[in-house]
XYZ file of C-alpha atoms in Angstrom:
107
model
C 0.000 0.000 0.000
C 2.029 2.971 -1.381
C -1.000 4.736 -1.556
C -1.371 7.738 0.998
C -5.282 7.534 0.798
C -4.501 3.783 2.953
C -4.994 3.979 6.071
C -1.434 1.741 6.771
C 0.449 4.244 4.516
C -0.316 6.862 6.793
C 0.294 5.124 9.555
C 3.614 3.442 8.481
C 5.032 4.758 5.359
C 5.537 8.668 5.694
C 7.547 9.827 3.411
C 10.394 11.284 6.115
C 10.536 7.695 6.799
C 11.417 6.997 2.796
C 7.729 6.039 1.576
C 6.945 2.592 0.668
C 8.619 -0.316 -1.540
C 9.032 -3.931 -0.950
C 11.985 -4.329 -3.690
C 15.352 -4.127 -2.646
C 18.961 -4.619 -3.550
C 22.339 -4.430 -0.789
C 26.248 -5.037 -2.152
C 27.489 -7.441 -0.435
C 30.932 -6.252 0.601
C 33.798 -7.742 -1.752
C 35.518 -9.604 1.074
C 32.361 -12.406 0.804
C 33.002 -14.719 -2.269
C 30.314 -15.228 -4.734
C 29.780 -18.229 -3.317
C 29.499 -17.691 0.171
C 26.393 -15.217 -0.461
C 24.923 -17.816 -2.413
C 25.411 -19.634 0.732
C 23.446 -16.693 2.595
C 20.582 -17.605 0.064
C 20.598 -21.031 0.314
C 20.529 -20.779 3.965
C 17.361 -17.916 4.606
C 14.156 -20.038 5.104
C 11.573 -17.362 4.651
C 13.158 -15.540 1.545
C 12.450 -18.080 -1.084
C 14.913 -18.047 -3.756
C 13.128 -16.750 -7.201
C 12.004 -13.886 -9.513
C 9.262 -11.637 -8.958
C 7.670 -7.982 -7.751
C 5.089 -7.798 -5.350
C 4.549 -11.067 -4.772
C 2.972 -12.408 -1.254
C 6.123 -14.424 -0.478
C 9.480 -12.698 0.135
C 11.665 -13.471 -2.392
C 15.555 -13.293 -3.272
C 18.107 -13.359 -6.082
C 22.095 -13.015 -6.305
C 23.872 -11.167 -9.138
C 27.358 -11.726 -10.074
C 27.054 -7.482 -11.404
C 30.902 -8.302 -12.515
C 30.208 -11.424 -14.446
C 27.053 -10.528 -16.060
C 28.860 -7.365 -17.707
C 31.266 -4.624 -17.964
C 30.862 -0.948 -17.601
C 29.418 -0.980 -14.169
C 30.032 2.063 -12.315
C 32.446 1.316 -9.510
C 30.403 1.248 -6.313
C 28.008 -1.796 -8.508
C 31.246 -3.715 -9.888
C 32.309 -4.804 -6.597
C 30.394 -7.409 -4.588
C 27.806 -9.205 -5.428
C 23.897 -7.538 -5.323
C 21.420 -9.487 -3.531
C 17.948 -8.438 -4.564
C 15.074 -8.594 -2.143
C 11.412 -8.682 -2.786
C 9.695 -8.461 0.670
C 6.090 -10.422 1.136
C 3.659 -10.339 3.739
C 5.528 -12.269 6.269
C 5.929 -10.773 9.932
C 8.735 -7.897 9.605
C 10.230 -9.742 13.038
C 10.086 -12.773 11.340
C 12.309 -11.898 8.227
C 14.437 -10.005 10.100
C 14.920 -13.012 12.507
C 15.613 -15.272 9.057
C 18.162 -12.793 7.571
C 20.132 -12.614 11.232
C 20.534 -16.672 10.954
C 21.789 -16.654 7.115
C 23.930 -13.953 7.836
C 25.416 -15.856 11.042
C 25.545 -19.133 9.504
C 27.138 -18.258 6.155
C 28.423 -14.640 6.339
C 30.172 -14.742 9.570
């Protein structure tokens, strides 16, 4: 509901708090392998691993930026970009999911 005329948006999603959007994308910093944020993937249990926008299950893809293609600009060719598409799961609960993949294959 990025609509201001919802009664959620103007409870939760002002726009000094950055509106509303349930895609994202993080760098993962260089010093993680490719494979080790796969890893962090593989290991979240909530965050499903698969392409879409908006969906009702959160949702989450790797990208190799670097291997995909050149002519990045620097801050995107280093790292790899985990895209997020957030559901309708419990905000405790994904955060709780992301906290164990991080710990278990990120740490």
């Amino acid at each position: 509901p990025g609509a201001p005329g919802h009664a959620h948006w103007r409870a939760l999603c002002r726009p000094d708090a950055g509106g509303a959007a349930g895609l994202l994308s993080v760098i993962v910093d260089e010093r993680f392998a490719p494979a080790q944020v796969d890893a962090f993937c593989d290991a979240l249990r909530l965050f499903k691993i698969g392409y879409s926008w908006g969906g009702p299950v959160s949702l989450v893809v790797p990208y190799d930026l670097a291997a995909m293609r050149g002519g990045w600009p620097a801050h995107l060719a280093r790292g790899t970009l985990v895209r997020f598409s957030v559901g309708l799961e419990a905000a405790a609960d994904l955060q709780a999911d992301l906290a164990q993949a991080i710990a278990q294959a990120l740490s």
